[in-house]
Amino acid sequence: MQVLDTPPKALPSATDVRDILGRHILADGYNMVLDMDQSQGIYLRDAVTGKDYVDLFTFYASNPLGMNHPGLAGPSPEAQAFRARLMDAAVNKVANSDIYTPHYARFVQTFERVGIPAELPHAFFVSGGALAIENALKVAFDWKVRKNIAAGRGEIGSQVMHFQQAFHGRSGYTMSLTNTDPNKVRYFPKFDWPRISNPVIRYGEDVEAREAQAIAEAEAAFAANPHDIAAIIIEPIQGEGGDNHFRPAFFQALRTLADEHEALLVFDEVQTGVGLTGTMWAWQGIGVQPDIMAFGKKSQVCGILASRRIDEVEDNVFEKSSRINSTWGGNLVDMVRFDRFLEVIEEHDLVGNAWRQGEHLLGRLRAMEERFESVTHARGRGLMCAFDLASGDERDAVAKRAYEHGAIVLGCGERSIRFRPALTIDRDGLDEGLAILERSLTDVLEA
């Protein structure tokens, strides 16, 4: 093998990054270039300006520990051993679907201990949250059609019941379910699947009446499509749709519907999972068990977990080879990283921290409701919190001003600001970010 004497080319200068990217991609993201080394904890540093930003968005809720957590990047033997495993997994990309490694087994062993509920023993891994949803639906289609064939009804079972203001992804099946920003699905082919009203909790409204209406719509859809609805899918909290919360009683009604009509109840926990809501999975805090749960974002390796209900049919996708699969079967590097995430989450009780800090965050947001007339409907579970402003324009102006002052927050729905801080955040970090937000609200609302 020839060894080159010339050193590898250095990384581009931070000042050149956007120009280089702009030659080939729509580089319209945040006006910063991330300093991967100097960003620490809840702070993201702009490599161009040197400015630090309080990170209340965590790469769209996908970074559980913040930047360069000492449990991963520090000098401890555990961190050093993790980095050795990570490099070993990164040098050669292995097809996890059929070639197994100790790294894969270690990850599954840790996930089993810390994150896989006993009620959902079947697992499947893939790269991407939308692909996790895709495969959850394929599990449901396979299960329902096999049930119908066994009952003499033929090869039917191809529809998915879903909800208004849902976001489940941008891929094939998921575009038929996503209905937040029309720009994300317009002009792409979609299935005409039953879409049900979402009876979210809104102060001053009769939620029970809207729940009854939604259940009536669902019953009508089952009646209009006999034996053809394979699954009911819902986010435990609708994120992009507006941080919309539902009562546990509504989830219980969906559980009953799924059982009565022989459909699978699927929870999309791509955004709510891995501790953000103060339990490892949001459904555990709600008290209603799904048949299939999709996960992603904070896990960074995505996939599904499923219950033994799938075993009601022979040759289901967890028994019959290659019914669901992908070349990489997830991503081994992501598995090694999530393995370490789970250890740190367990060691430092970061799920409990999310619940405790979330109570403080929600209390501060409710105090802002008292101060600012435009701030309404503060809501949250754990650190997954949000509030509304009077309009989308007002919301966008506040988020923009917060960025200028040094904090990153996200919008959602028509006029909401949502919070997605790291599980590691403490009260001081929250208060620092909230002080910037309050200053930004003052700038916009009291100008």
PDB file of N, CA and C in Angstrom, residues 318-356:
ATOM      1  N   PHE A 318     -41.124  -9.799  12.343  1.00  0.00           N
ATOM      2  CA  PHE A 318     -40.027 -10.091  13.258  1.00  0.00           C
ATOM      3  C   PHE A 318     -39.626 -11.560  13.211  1.00  0.00           C
ATOM      4  N   GLU A 319     -40.339 -12.352  12.406  1.00  0.00           N
ATOM      5  CA  GLU A 319     -40.015 -13.766  12.240  1.00  0.00           C
ATOM      6  C   GLU A 319     -39.561 -14.103  10.820  1.00  0.00           C
ATOM      7  N   LYS A 320     -40.110 -13.434   9.826  1.00  0.00           N
ATOM      8  CA  LYS A 320     -39.828 -13.760   8.436  1.00  0.00           C
ATOM      9  C   LYS A 320     -38.699 -12.871   7.918  1.00  0.00           C
ATOM     10  N   SER A 321     -37.651 -13.492   7.444  1.00  0.00           N
ATOM     11  CA  SER A 321     -36.455 -12.764   7.046  1.00  0.00           C
ATOM     12  C   SER A 321     -36.729 -11.762   5.932  1.00  0.00           C
ATOM     13  N   SER A 322     -36.156 -10.576   6.076  1.00  0.00           N
ATOM     14  CA  SER A 322     -36.113  -9.520   5.062  1.00  0.00           C
ATOM     15  C   SER A 322     -37.452  -8.882   4.743  1.00  0.00           C
ATOM     16  N   ARG A 323     -38.460  -9.086   5.574  1.00  0.00           N
ATOM     17  CA  ARG A 323     -39.717  -8.363   5.383  1.00  0.00           C
ATOM     18  C   ARG A 323     -39.509  -6.881   5.681  1.00  0.00           C
ATOM     19  N   ILE A 324     -38.785  -6.582   6.735  1.00  0.00           N
ATOM     20  CA  ILE A 324     -38.296  -5.224   6.965  1.00  0.00           C
ATOM     21  C   ILE A 324     -36.787  -5.320   7.148  1.00  0.00           C
ATOM     22  N   ASN A 325     -36.081  -4.389   6.538  1.00  0.00           N
ATOM     23  CA  ASN A 325     -34.619  -4.475   6.582  1.00  0.00           C
ATOM     24  C   ASN A 325     -34.026  -3.215   5.963  1.00  0.00           C
ATOM     25  N   SER A 326     -32.731  -3.030   6.128  1.00  0.00           N
ATOM     26  CA  SER A 326     -31.962  -2.032   5.405  1.00  0.00           C
ATOM     27  C   SER A 326     -30.516  -2.507   5.407  1.00  0.00           C
ATOM     28  N   THR A 327     -29.719  -1.991   4.486  1.00  0.00           N
ATOM     29  CA  THR A 327     -28.322  -2.438   4.398  1.00  0.00           C
ATOM     30  C   THR A 327     -27.609  -2.269   5.733  1.00  0.00           C
ATOM     31  N   TRP A 328     -27.761  -1.072   6.329  1.00  0.00           N
ATOM     32  CA  TRP A 328     -26.972  -0.772   7.527  1.00  0.00           C
ATOM     33  C   TRP A 328     -27.659  -1.235   8.805  1.00  0.00           C
ATOM     34  N   GLY A 329     -28.953  -1.500   8.760  1.00  0.00           N
ATOM     35  CA  GLY A 329     -29.657  -1.937   9.970  1.00  0.00           C
ATOM     36  C   GLY A 329     -29.499  -0.941  11.102  1.00  0.00           C
ATOM     37  N   GLY A 330     -29.636   0.327  10.765  1.00  0.00           N
ATOM     38  CA  GLY A 330     -29.260   1.391  11.675  1.00  0.00           C
ATOM     39  C   GLY A 330     -27.863   1.853  11.278  1.00  0.00           C
ATOM     40  N   ASN A 331     -27.116   2.357  12.206  1.00  0.00           N
ATOM     41  CA  ASN A 331     -25.761   2.836  11.934  1.00  0.00           C
ATOM     42  C   ASN A 331     -24.925   2.511  13.156  1.00  0.00           C
ATOM     43  N   LEU A 332     -23.875   1.731  12.961  1.00  0.00           N
ATOM     44  CA  LEU A 332     -23.108   1.241  14.104  1.00  0.00           C
ATOM     45  C   LEU A 332     -22.492   2.368  14.918  1.00  0.00           C
ATOM     46  N   VAL A 333     -22.021   3.430  14.257  1.00  0.00           N
ATOM     47  CA  VAL A 333     -21.462   4.571  14.996  1.00  0.00           C
ATOM     48  C   VAL A 333     -22.533   5.199  15.885  1.00  0.00           C
ATOM     49  N   ASP A 334     -23.736   5.368  15.335  1.00  0.00           N
ATOM     50  CA  ASP A 334     -24.826   5.932  16.131  1.00  0.00           C
ATOM     51  C   ASP A 334     -25.178   5.021  17.300  1.00  0.00           C
ATOM     52  N   MET A 335     -25.107   3.717  17.080  1.00  0.00           N
ATOM     53  CA  MET A 335     -25.398   2.777  18.163  1.00  0.00           C
ATOM     54  C   MET A 335     -24.388   2.913  19.296  1.00  0.00           C
ATOM     55  N   VAL A 336     -23.107   3.017  18.945  1.00  0.00           N
ATOM     56  CA  VAL A 336     -22.070   3.169  19.970  1.00  0.00           C
ATOM     57  C   VAL A 336     -22.279   4.474  20.741  1.00  0.00           C
ATOM     58  N   ARG A 337     -22.642   5.534  20.029  1.00  0.00           N
ATOM     59  CA  ARG A 337     -22.872   6.818  20.701  1.00  0.00           C
ATOM     60  C   ARG A 337     -24.099   6.746  21.620  1.00  0.00           C
ATOM     61  N   PHE A 338     -25.203   6.170  21.126  1.00  0.00           N
ATOM     62  CA  PHE A 338     -26.410   6.080  21.948  1.00  0.00           C
ATOM     63  C   PHE A 338     -26.183   5.168  23.143  1.00  0.00           C
ATOM     64  N   ASP A 339     -25.383   4.130  22.977  1.00  0.00           N
ATOM     65  CA  ASP A 339     -25.000   3.264  24.090  1.00  0.00           C
ATOM     66  C   ASP A 339     -24.421   4.108  25.220  1.00  0.00           C
ATOM     67  N   ARG A 340     -23.504   5.019  24.873  1.00  0.00           N
ATOM     68  CA  ARG A 340     -22.884   5.866  25.903  1.00  0.00           C
ATOM     69  C   ARG A 340     -23.874   6.903  26.423  1.00  0.00           C
ATOM     70  N   PHE A 341     -24.696   7.469  25.532  1.00  0.00           N
ATOM     71  CA  PHE A 341     -25.752   8.373  26.002  1.00  0.00           C
ATOM     72  C   PHE A 341     -26.558   7.711  27.110  1.00  0.00           C
ATOM     73  N   LEU A 342     -26.985   6.485  26.865  1.00  0.00           N
ATOM     74  CA  LEU A 342     -27.835   5.779  27.824  1.00  0.00           C
ATOM     75  C   LEU A 342     -27.129   5.592  29.160  1.00  0.00           C
ATOM     76  N   GLU A 343     -25.837   5.263  29.118  1.00  0.00           N
ATOM     77  CA  GLU A 343     -25.090   5.110  30.362  1.00  0.00           C
ATOM     78  C   GLU A 343     -25.052   6.418  31.148  1.00  0.00           C
ATOM     79  N   VAL A 344     -24.810   7.531  30.451  1.00  0.00           N
ATOM     80  CA  VAL A 344     -24.759   8.838  31.124  1.00  0.00           C
ATOM     81  C   VAL A 344     -26.136   9.222  31.647  1.00  0.00           C
ATOM     82  N   ILE A 345     -27.170   8.999  30.859  1.00  0.00           N
ATOM     83  CA  ILE A 345     -28.540   9.292  31.299  1.00  0.00           C
ATOM     84  C   ILE A 345     -28.867   8.507  32.562  1.00  0.00           C
ATOM     85  N   GLU A 346     -28.492   7.243  32.589  1.00  0.00           N
ATOM     86  CA  GLU A 346     -28.758   6.394  33.754  1.00  0.00           C
ATOM     87  C   GLU A 346     -27.944   6.849  34.960  1.00  0.00           C
ATOM     88  N   GLU A 347     -26.662   7.084  34.753  1.00  0.00           N
ATOM     89  CA  GLU A 347     -25.762   7.429  35.856  1.00  0.00           C
ATOM     90  C   GLU A 347     -26.161   8.726  36.538  1.00  0.00           C
ATOM     91  N   HIS A 348     -26.623   9.705  35.769  1.00  0.00           N
ATOM     92  CA  HIS A 348     -26.911  11.032  36.316  1.00  0.00           C
ATOM     93  C   HIS A 348     -28.408  11.306  36.472  1.00  0.00           C
ATOM     94  N   ASP A 349     -29.225  10.287  36.326  1.00  0.00           N
ATOM     95  CA  ASP A 349     -30.682  10.444  36.459  1.00  0.00           C
ATOM     96  C   ASP A 349     -31.185  11.629  35.637  1.00  0.00           C
ATOM     97  N   LEU A 350     -30.814  11.651  34.362  1.00  0.00           N
ATOM     98  CA  LEU A 350     -31.178  12.792  33.532  1.00  0.00           C
ATOM     99  C   LEU A 350     -32.651  12.790  33.151  1.00  0.00           C
ATOM    100  N   VAL A 351     -33.293  11.638  33.193  1.00  0.00           N
ATOM    101  CA  VAL A 351     -34.746  11.620  32.971  1.00  0.00           C
ATOM    102  C   VAL A 351     -35.441  12.323  34.137  1.00  0.00           C
ATOM    103  N   GLY A 352     -35.000  12.008  35.361  1.00  0.00           N
ATOM    104  CA  GLY A 352     -35.544  12.706  36.523  1.00  0.00           C
ATOM    105  C   GLY A 352     -35.231  14.187  36.490  1.00  0.00           C
ATOM    106  N   ASN A 353     -34.043  14.526  36.017  1.00  0.00           N
ATOM    107  CA  ASN A 353     -33.671  15.942  35.903  1.00  0.00           C
ATOM    108  C   ASN A 353     -34.590  16.666  34.930  1.00  0.00           C
ATOM    109  N   ALA A 354     -34.949  16.007  33.832  1.00  0.00           N
ATOM    110  CA  ALA A 354     -35.852  16.630  32.862  1.00  0.00           C
ATOM    111  C   ALA A 354     -37.193  16.949  33.503  1.00  0.00           C
ATOM    112  N   TRP A 355     -37.675  16.070  34.363  1.00  0.00           N
ATOM    113  CA  TRP A 355     -38.951  16.333  35.033  1.00  0.00           C
ATOM    114  C   TRP A 355     -38.812  17.496  36.014  1.00  0.00           C
ATOM    115  N   ARG A 356     -37.745  17.463  36.818  1.00  0.00           N
ATOM    116  CA  ARG A 356     -37.569  18.508  37.833  1.00  0.00           C
ATOM    117  C   ARG A 356     -37.334  19.874  37.193  1.00  0.00           C
TER     118      ARG A 356
END
